[in-house]
Amino acid sequence: SHAFPQLEELIFIYDQGFRRAQQFRVDTKVGESMPLRRLPMRCMRKLVYHATPIEMARTFSLLELPSTTSVLLTFVDDDRTREPQDILFNMFLGVDLANEEAIPAPANAPGPEENVAIDPSLPWQILKEALRAHFSNINDQHFNTITLDGRDLCASADDGDNTNTGIPSYFYMKVPHRGPDSVKDILCDLPVFLDSPSLIVKPTYMAPYNGLPIFNADEMDRIFLLFSGIEELTLYREAVEHFLKRYKHVGPKPAFPNLTSIRICDVDLAQNVDDPEQTRLMMNDLYCALVEPGRVSEWLEYVVFECCTINEVDVERLRRGIETKLKVEGAELNLVKCRIVADDMYTVEYEEDV
């Protein structure tokens, strides 16, 4: 444990060029030969690790990091998961933590001639155990915001919030595609993530995303269920449609009973010349979800549209509904950098201070 006792920052990025380098194969199991948090790195402030899933998970499980360490974990999602590039991992493994003498590889480590296939679920089992251990001493603290951008999950804390002194500024992970509960599985029911009061969902413009499919409808429905206790919700583009599906699936009871603020970004909600009903139907659904009885929350107070295109008549209808039908006194609608389409299809730039 004395190899790098004062190390404060570790950045390891596995590049495809390493494919031709010497391959290091070791035991992929985390058991008696590789206990969790085996290597104390108690001065670490930042860890960035990008490699194959198995190496990324095993290396994170090996390190005993402070809970305040800012972490970024991503992986190469291709056939190299069958051939772990354990360069840094083996450097750590070659140090005996009791007396710093070299130790042999585990007896059941595969030899260089073997073509070892790795169970696709193994990295995530290891990572889940490591996450539980990493945040095991966090009590009644949580990240302020969870952002889902493509398949990237970033949990972030407000640097000015003195109540969350035991968590880092951010904890960033790439989410594997593991079925409808992919996000729930990777977060392993940890309150430090799931009690976050704010959720931001940004579907990527492109698919597949870095070799992975974007979140599908089933995944999004489970994500909204998982974070149904949030107070603030920000939705970009296609996420609005998934939000409306969740609202209809749950109704008539509130889908987000604690929600006080919703921000809708980068969506065209004006009538489409080719299919006038398409976007108008979405706007009608949004009106019902935000205003009418059975709405997503009885505590909704702030509704913001940002960088959206909206029909003028719909803006006025929504504003009247928010001012007269919502229960919270002073509930308001704000438009930020939006384009308003008048009856004659003339668009104007419209912006309010928030």
Tab-separated table of C-alpha atoms in Angstrom:
chain	number	residue	atom	x	y	z
A	1	SER	CA	0.000	0.000	0.000
A	2	HIS	CA	3.048	2.249	0.009
A	3	ALA	CA	3.712	2.336	-3.745
A	4	PHE	CA	2.064	5.728	-4.393
A	5	PRO	CA	0.863	7.010	-1.008
A	6	GLN	CA	0.888	10.697	-1.972
A	7	LEU	CA	-0.564	10.403	-5.481
A	8	GLU	CA	-3.252	13.063	-5.987
A	9	GLU	CA	-4.197	12.621	-9.645
A	10	LEU	CA	-4.247	9.573	-11.903
A	11	ILE	CA	-5.247	9.738	-15.574
A	12	PHE	CA	-5.087	6.540	-17.608
A	13	ILE	CA	-6.568	6.457	-21.115
A	14	TYR	CA	-6.322	3.231	-23.059
A	15	ASP	CA	-5.763	4.012	-26.743
A	16	GLN	CA	-6.498	1.606	-29.573
A	17	GLY	CA	-2.824	1.749	-30.456
A	18	PHE	CA	-2.122	-0.359	-27.359
A	19	ARG	CA	-3.745	-3.316	-29.136
A	20	ARG	CA	-0.385	-4.290	-30.600
A	21	ALA	CA	1.416	-3.869	-27.307
A	22	GLN	CA	2.303	-6.785	-25.053
A	23	GLN	CA	-0.814	-8.278	-23.549
A	24	PHE	CA	-0.998	-8.728	-19.776
A	25	ARG	CA	-3.528	-11.280	-18.627
A	26	VAL	CA	-4.335	-11.860	-14.969
A	27	ASP	CA	-7.145	-13.300	-12.886
A	28	THR	CA	-10.333	-11.374	-13.573
A	29	LYS	CA	-12.035	-12.369	-10.326
A	30	VAL	CA	-12.330	-10.099	-7.323
A	31	GLY	CA	-11.981	-12.554	-4.494
A	32	GLU	CA	-9.458	-13.492	-1.816
A	33	SER	CA	-6.561	-12.781	-4.165
A	34	MET	CA	-7.956	-9.340	-5.019
A	35	PRO	CA	-9.972	-7.830	-2.177
A	36	LEU	CA	-11.889	-4.632	-2.717
A	37	ARG	CA	-10.017	-1.389	-2.030
A	38	ARG	CA	-6.757	-3.299	-1.716
A	39	LEU	CA	-4.510	-0.368	-2.600
A	40	PRO	CA	-4.939	2.729	-0.371
A	41	MET	CA	-4.733	5.970	-2.354
A	42	ARG	CA	-5.952	8.298	0.376
A	43	CYS	CA	-4.555	11.504	-1.116
A	44	MET	CA	-6.250	11.008	-4.478
A	45	ARG	CA	-8.299	13.979	-5.643
A	46	LYS	CA	-8.982	12.952	-9.256
A	47	LEU	CA	-9.173	9.632	-11.103
A	48	VAL	CA	-9.740	9.371	-14.860
A	49	TYR	CA	-9.765	5.839	-16.267
A	50	HIS	CA	-10.683	4.761	-19.804
A	51	ALA	CA	-10.063	1.175	-20.869
A	52	THR	CA	-11.897	-2.069	-21.527
A	53	PRO	CA	-14.876	-2.647	-19.199
A	54	ILE	CA	-13.152	-5.391	-17.206
A	55	GLU	CA	-9.984	-3.400	-16.641
A	56	MET	CA	-11.861	-0.221	-15.782
A	57	ALA	CA	-14.045	-2.038	-13.231
A	58	ARG	CA	-11.236	-4.093	-11.690
A	59	THR	CA	-8.906	-1.130	-11.337
A	60	PHE	CA	-11.571	1.014	-9.665
A	61	SER	CA	-12.398	-1.848	-7.299
A	62	LEU	CA	-8.719	-2.210	-6.395
A	63	LEU	CA	-8.176	1.405	-5.309
A	64	GLU	CA	-9.128	2.662	-1.868
A	65	LEU	CA	-10.051	6.225	-2.765
A	66	PRO	CA	-11.508	8.923	-0.532
A	67	SER	CA	-15.212	9.395	-1.134
A	68	THR	CA	-14.373	12.973	-2.133
A	69	THR	CA	-12.271	11.895	-5.139
A	70	SER	CA	-13.650	13.172	-8.435
A	71	VAL	CA	-13.963	10.139	-10.700
A	72	LEU	CA	-14.438	9.645	-14.447
A	73	LEU	CA	-14.889	6.031	-15.604
A	74	THR	CA	-15.438	5.188	-19.267
A	75	PHE	CA	-14.787	2.102	-21.353
A	76	VAL	CA	-13.973	0.822	-24.815
A	77	ASP	CA	-16.974	-1.202	-25.904
A	78	ASP	CA	-15.616	-3.665	-28.433
A	79	ASP	CA	-14.071	-7.132	-28.746
A	80	ARG	CA	-11.137	-6.125	-26.582
A	81	THR	CA	-13.258	-6.991	-23.580
A	82	ARG	CA	-12.052	-10.519	-24.322
A	83	GLU	CA	-8.404	-9.483	-23.984
A	84	PRO	CA	-7.891	-7.199	-20.959
A	85	GLN	CA	-5.101	-4.665	-21.395
A	86	ASP	CA	-3.991	-4.783	-17.785
A	87	ILE	CA	-0.997	-2.480	-18.017
A	88	LEU	CA	-1.629	-0.293	-14.998
A	89	PHE	CA	-3.464	-3.024	-13.117
A	90	ASN	CA	-0.464	-5.339	-13.302
A	91	MET	CA	1.817	-2.580	-12.127
A	92	PHE	CA	-0.284	-2.417	-8.957
A	93	LEU	CA	-0.621	-6.204	-8.717
A	94	GLY	CA	3.153	-6.657	-8.703
A	95	VAL	CA	3.396	-4.881	-5.339
A	96	ASP	CA	2.839	-6.866	-2.176
A	97	LEU	CA	0.821	-4.621	0.062
A	98	ALA	CA	2.472	-5.915	3.221
A	99	ASN	CA	6.154	-5.659	2.372
A	100	GLU	CA	6.228	-4.232	-1.181
A	101	GLU	CA	7.944	-7.320	-2.566
A	102	ALA	CA	7.038	-8.722	-5.966
A	103	ILE	CA	4.398	-11.440	-5.833
A	104	PRO	CA	3.535	-13.981	-8.503
A	105	ALA	CA	0.382	-13.791	-10.533
A	106	PRO	CA	-2.559	-15.830	-9.159
A	107	ALA	CA	-2.341	-19.542	-9.833
A	108	ASN	CA	-5.524	-19.477	-11.879
A	109	ALA	CA	-4.410	-16.566	-14.063
A	110	PRO	CA	-4.755	-17.442	-17.770
A	111	GLY	CA	-1.575	-18.033	-19.671
A	112	PRO	CA	-0.564	-16.094	-22.769
A	113	GLU	CA	-1.615	-18.925	-25.067
A	114	GLU	CA	-5.174	-19.006	-23.810
A	115	ASN	CA	-7.982	-17.184	-25.541
A	116	VAL	CA	-10.060	-16.251	-22.529
A	117	ALA	CA	-13.653	-15.098	-23.021
A	118	ILE	CA	-14.945	-12.792	-20.303
A	119	ASP	CA	-18.497	-13.000	-19.024
A	120	PRO	CA	-20.087	-9.748	-20.298
A	121	SER	CA	-21.784	-9.207	-16.941
A	122	LEU	CA	-18.585	-9.584	-14.899
A	123	PRO	CA	-17.312	-5.989	-15.201
A	124	TRP	CA	-20.612	-4.582	-13.978
A	125	GLN	CA	-20.814	-6.990	-11.055
A	126	ILE	CA	-17.351	-5.851	-9.998
A	127	LEU	CA	-18.176	-2.188	-10.532
A	128	LYS	CA	-21.388	-2.412	-8.503
A	129	GLU	CA	-19.547	-3.945	-5.547
A	130	ALA	CA	-16.842	-1.306	-5.846
A	131	LEU	CA	-19.390	1.537	-5.904
A	132	ARG	CA	-21.098	0.220	-2.776
A	133	ALA	CA	-17.758	0.005	-1.001
A	134	HIS	CA	-16.639	3.427	-2.246
A	135	PHE	CA	-19.738	5.210	-0.901
A	136	SER	CA	-20.316	2.968	2.141
A	137	ASN	CA	-19.512	5.727	4.642
A	138	ILE	CA	-21.740	8.370	3.038
A	139	ASN	CA	-24.667	9.078	5.356
A	140	ASP	CA	-27.571	11.362	4.432
A	141	GLN	CA	-25.572	13.022	1.651
A	142	HIS	CA	-26.277	13.029	-2.058
A	143	PHE	CA	-25.283	14.658	-5.304
A	144	ASN	CA	-27.238	17.757	-6.256
A	145	THR	CA	-27.762	16.852	-9.908
A	146	ILE	CA	-27.774	13.741	-12.093
A	147	THR	CA	-27.164	14.421	-15.796
A	148	LEU	CA	-27.767	11.777	-18.450
A	149	ASP	CA	-26.111	12.845	-21.707
A	150	GLY	CA	-26.310	10.134	-24.324
A	151	ARG	CA	-25.211	7.121	-22.267
A	152	ASP	CA	-22.988	9.185	-19.994
A	153	LEU	CA	-24.083	9.676	-16.397
A	154	CYS	CA	-22.597	12.545	-14.437
A	155	ALA	CA	-23.478	13.049	-10.782
A	156	SER	CA	-22.429	16.497	-9.649
A	157	ALA	CA	-22.385	18.384	-6.361
A	158	ASP	CA	-22.768	22.078	-5.736
A	159	ASP	CA	-19.377	23.334	-4.600
A	160	GLY	CA	-21.119	25.942	-2.462
A	161	ASP	CA	-23.245	23.378	-0.612
A	162	ASN	CA	-21.579	22.816	2.740
A	163	THR	CA	-23.942	19.954	3.644
A	164	ASN	CA	-22.345	17.556	1.141
A	165	THR	CA	-18.759	17.676	2.349
A	166	GLY	CA	-18.195	13.918	1.961
A	167	ILE	CA	-18.874	13.653	-1.775
A	168	PRO	CA	-16.852	14.833	-4.786
A	169	SER	CA	-17.572	17.621	-7.247
A	170	TYR	CA	-18.504	14.979	-9.807
A	171	PHE	CA	-18.681	11.242	-10.397
A	172	TYR	CA	-18.885	10.365	-14.091
A	173	MET	CA	-19.670	6.972	-15.609
A	174	LYS	CA	-20.516	5.599	-19.006
A	175	VAL	CA	-23.649	3.443	-18.676
A	176	PRO	CA	-23.555	0.038	-20.411
A	177	HIS	CA	-26.551	-1.255	-22.333
A	178	ARG	CA	-27.854	-3.910	-19.956
A	179	GLY	CA	-31.593	-3.918	-20.593
A	180	PRO	CA	-34.404	-1.674	-19.268
A	181	ASP	CA	-32.861	-1.301	-15.796
A	182	SER	CA	-29.373	-0.419	-17.004
A	183	VAL	CA	-29.132	2.786	-14.940
A	184	LYS	CA	-30.680	1.250	-11.828
A	185	ASP	CA	-28.312	-1.705	-12.035
A	186	ILE	CA	-25.206	0.440	-12.275
A	187	LEU	CA	-26.255	2.794	-9.455
A	188	CYS	CA	-27.043	-0.197	-7.201
A	189	ASP	CA	-29.751	1.613	-5.192
A	190	LEU	CA	-27.251	4.015	-3.624
A	191	PRO	CA	-29.001	7.049	-2.068
A	192	VAL	CA	-25.984	9.231	-2.851
A	193	PHE	CA	-27.186	9.043	-6.472
A	194	LEU	CA	-30.890	8.289	-6.215
A	195	ASP	CA	-31.730	11.015	-3.679
A	196	SER	CA	-30.462	13.735	-6.011
A	197	PRO	CA	-33.165	16.428	-6.274
A	198	SER	CA	-32.402	17.396	-9.889
A	199	LEU	CA	-32.359	15.329	-13.102
A	200	ILE	CA	-31.186	16.497	-16.544
A	201	VAL	CA	-31.790	14.275	-19.584
A	202	LYS	CA	-29.979	15.025	-22.852
A	203	PRO	CA	-30.501	12.385	-25.551
A	204	THR	CA	-27.651	12.409	-28.009
A	205	TYR	CA	-28.188	13.526	-31.583
A	206	MET	CA	-26.526	10.423	-32.982
A	207	ALA	CA	-27.058	6.685	-32.670
A	208	PRO	CA	-25.288	4.484	-31.923
A	209	TYR	CA	-23.446	6.519	-29.316
A	210	ASN	CA	-19.748	5.569	-29.190
A	211	GLY	CA	-20.678	2.022	-30.127
A	212	LEU	CA	-23.638	1.905	-27.730
A	213	PRO	CA	-27.332	2.395	-28.524
A	214	ILE	CA	-28.985	5.480	-27.040
A	215	PHE	CA	-31.442	5.048	-24.173
A	216	ASN	CA	-34.544	3.390	-25.589
A	217	ALA	CA	-38.159	3.898	-24.497
A	218	ASP	CA	-38.096	1.131	-21.882
A	219	GLU	CA	-34.872	2.437	-20.356
A	220	MET	CA	-36.210	5.989	-20.216
A	221	ASP	CA	-39.424	4.836	-18.548
A	222	ARG	CA	-37.404	3.034	-15.840
A	223	ILE	CA	-35.116	6.063	-15.439
A	224	PHE	CA	-38.087	8.343	-14.782
A	225	LEU	CA	-39.480	5.782	-12.337
A	226	LEU	CA	-36.109	5.530	-10.597
A	227	PHE	CA	-35.921	9.317	-10.162
A	228	SER	CA	-39.627	9.961	-9.587
A	229	GLY	CA	-38.840	11.781	-6.326
A	230	ILE	CA	-36.920	14.620	-7.997
A	231	GLU	CA	-37.789	18.284	-7.469
A	232	GLU	CA	-36.268	19.712	-10.660
A	233	LEU	CA	-36.381	18.197	-14.147
A	234	THR	CA	-34.680	19.390	-17.337
A	235	LEU	CA	-35.525	17.715	-20.641
A	236	TYR	CA	-33.839	18.085	-24.026
A	237	ARG	CA	-35.281	17.098	-27.390
A	238	GLU	CA	-36.567	13.495	-27.553
A	239	ALA	CA	-36.577	13.248	-23.765
A	240	VAL	CA	-39.807	15.282	-23.808
A	241	GLU	CA	-41.596	12.481	-25.648
A	242	HIS	CA	-40.357	9.919	-23.110
A	243	PHE	CA	-41.500	12.216	-20.300
A	244	LEU	CA	-45.000	12.381	-21.801
A	245	LYS	CA	-45.135	8.601	-22.152
A	246	ARG	CA	-44.250	8.278	-18.465
A	247	TYR	CA	-46.962	10.809	-17.559
A	248	LYS	CA	-49.571	8.822	-19.511
A	249	HIS	CA	-48.343	5.519	-18.092
A	250	VAL	CA	-48.663	6.673	-14.474
A	251	GLY	CA	-51.782	8.843	-14.739
A	252	PRO	CA	-53.990	9.973	-13.219
A	253	LYS	CA	-51.668	10.023	-10.181
A	254	PRO	CA	-48.638	12.366	-10.290
A	255	ALA	CA	-45.622	10.889	-12.081
A	256	PHE	CA	-43.262	13.208	-10.145
A	257	PRO	CA	-45.092	14.088	-6.910
A	258	ASN	CA	-42.313	16.349	-5.560
A	259	LEU	CA	-41.589	18.225	-8.795
A	260	THR	CA	-41.525	22.023	-8.430
A	261	SER	CA	-39.601	23.051	-11.555
A	262	ILE	CA	-39.459	21.780	-15.133
A	263	ARG	CA	-37.325	23.105	-17.988
A	264	ILE	CA	-37.971	22.000	-21.582
A	265	CYS	CA	-35.143	22.673	-24.032
A	266	ASP	CA	-34.445	22.570	-27.751
A	267	VAL	CA	-37.825	21.266	-28.955
A	268	ASP	CA	-39.927	22.361	-31.934
A	269	LEU	CA	-43.497	22.545	-30.641
A	270	ALA	CA	-44.934	24.702	-33.457
A	271	GLN	CA	-47.253	23.284	-36.063
A	272	ASN	CA	-45.503	21.314	-38.753
A	273	VAL	CA	-46.550	22.346	-42.272
A	274	ASP	CA	-46.258	18.767	-43.554
A	275	ASP	CA	-48.048	17.219	-40.573
A	276	PRO	CA	-49.856	19.938	-38.573
A	277	GLU	CA	-51.165	17.489	-35.999
A	278	GLN	CA	-47.803	16.004	-35.025
A	279	THR	CA	-46.344	18.792	-32.918
A	280	ARG	CA	-49.716	20.201	-31.916
A	281	LEU	CA	-50.541	16.878	-30.280
A	282	MET	CA	-47.284	17.001	-28.311
A	283	MET	CA	-48.081	20.527	-27.160
A	284	ASN	CA	-51.561	19.451	-26.095
A	285	ASP	CA	-50.056	16.553	-24.156
A	286	LEU	CA	-47.601	18.933	-22.492
A	287	TYR	CA	-50.426	21.253	-21.509
A	288	CYS	CA	-52.317	18.383	-19.883
A	289	ALA	CA	-49.187	17.058	-18.175
A	290	LEU	CA	-48.308	20.443	-16.683
A	291	VAL	CA	-51.689	22.051	-16.020
A	292	GLU	CA	-54.725	19.798	-16.064
A	293	PRO	CA	-55.917	17.608	-13.143
A	294	GLY	CA	-53.809	14.465	-12.919
A	295	ARG	CA	-50.754	16.525	-13.860
A	296	VAL	CA	-47.222	15.350	-13.147
A	297	SER	CA	-47.066	17.255	-9.840
A	298	GLU	CA	-49.355	19.259	-7.563
A	299	TRP	CA	-46.377	21.395	-6.465
A	300	LEU	CA	-45.276	22.638	-9.865
A	301	GLU	CA	-44.228	26.285	-9.621
A	302	TYR	CA	-41.745	27.066	-12.401
A	303	VAL	CA	-42.200	26.073	-16.048
A	304	VAL	CA	-39.439	27.145	-18.431
A	305	PHE	CA	-39.138	26.691	-22.189
A	306	GLU	CA	-35.627	27.288	-23.500
A	307	CYS	CA	-34.550	27.456	-27.162
A	308	CYS	CA	-37.916	26.062	-28.254
A	309	THR	CA	-40.229	26.948	-31.149
A	310	ILE	CA	-43.828	27.399	-29.974
A	311	ASN	CA	-47.093	28.655	-31.422
A	312	GLU	CA	-48.163	32.004	-30.026
A	313	VAL	CA	-51.638	30.708	-29.231
A	314	ASP	CA	-50.133	27.817	-27.246
A	315	VAL	CA	-47.943	30.183	-25.229
A	316	GLU	CA	-50.962	32.210	-24.170
A	317	ARG	CA	-53.003	29.115	-23.396
A	318	LEU	CA	-50.207	27.639	-21.295
A	319	ARG	CA	-49.610	30.906	-19.476
A	320	ARG	CA	-53.286	31.237	-18.552
A	321	GLY	CA	-53.427	27.630	-17.416
A	322	ILE	CA	-50.359	27.955	-15.206
A	323	GLU	CA	-51.579	31.180	-13.633
A	324	THR	CA	-55.131	29.982	-12.973
A	325	LYS	CA	-55.021	26.194	-12.521
A	326	LEU	CA	-51.833	25.393	-10.630
A	327	LYS	CA	-52.185	25.229	-6.867
A	328	VAL	CA	-48.904	26.945	-5.993
A	329	GLU	CA	-49.408	30.678	-5.645
A	330	GLY	CA	-47.172	32.660	-7.974
A	331	ALA	CA	-46.586	29.769	-10.415
A	332	GLU	CA	-45.144	31.139	-13.621
A	333	LEU	CA	-44.122	30.416	-17.192
A	334	ASN	CA	-40.803	31.696	-18.552
A	335	LEU	CA	-39.521	31.613	-22.117
A	336	VAL	CA	-35.773	31.781	-22.740
A	337	LYS	CA	-34.405	32.297	-26.270
A	338	CYS	CA	-37.565	30.837	-27.802
A	339	ARG	CA	-39.021	31.384	-31.297
A	340	ILE	CA	-42.719	32.233	-31.251
A	341	VAL	CA	-44.821	31.397	-34.309
A	342	ALA	CA	-47.753	33.763	-34.869
A	343	ASP	CA	-50.953	32.832	-36.655
A	344	ASP	CA	-49.501	33.966	-39.976
A	345	MET	CA	-46.496	31.620	-39.404
A	346	TYR	CA	-44.265	34.628	-38.770
A	347	THR	CA	-41.587	33.774	-36.212
A	348	VAL	CA	-40.221	36.211	-33.699
A	349	GLU	CA	-37.407	35.883	-31.196
A	350	TYR	CA	-38.718	35.917	-27.638
A	351	GLU	CA	-36.797	35.956	-24.414
A	352	GLU	CA	-37.577	36.562	-20.769
A	353	ASP	CA	-35.207	36.794	-17.863
A	354	VAL	CA	-35.373	33.813	-15.539
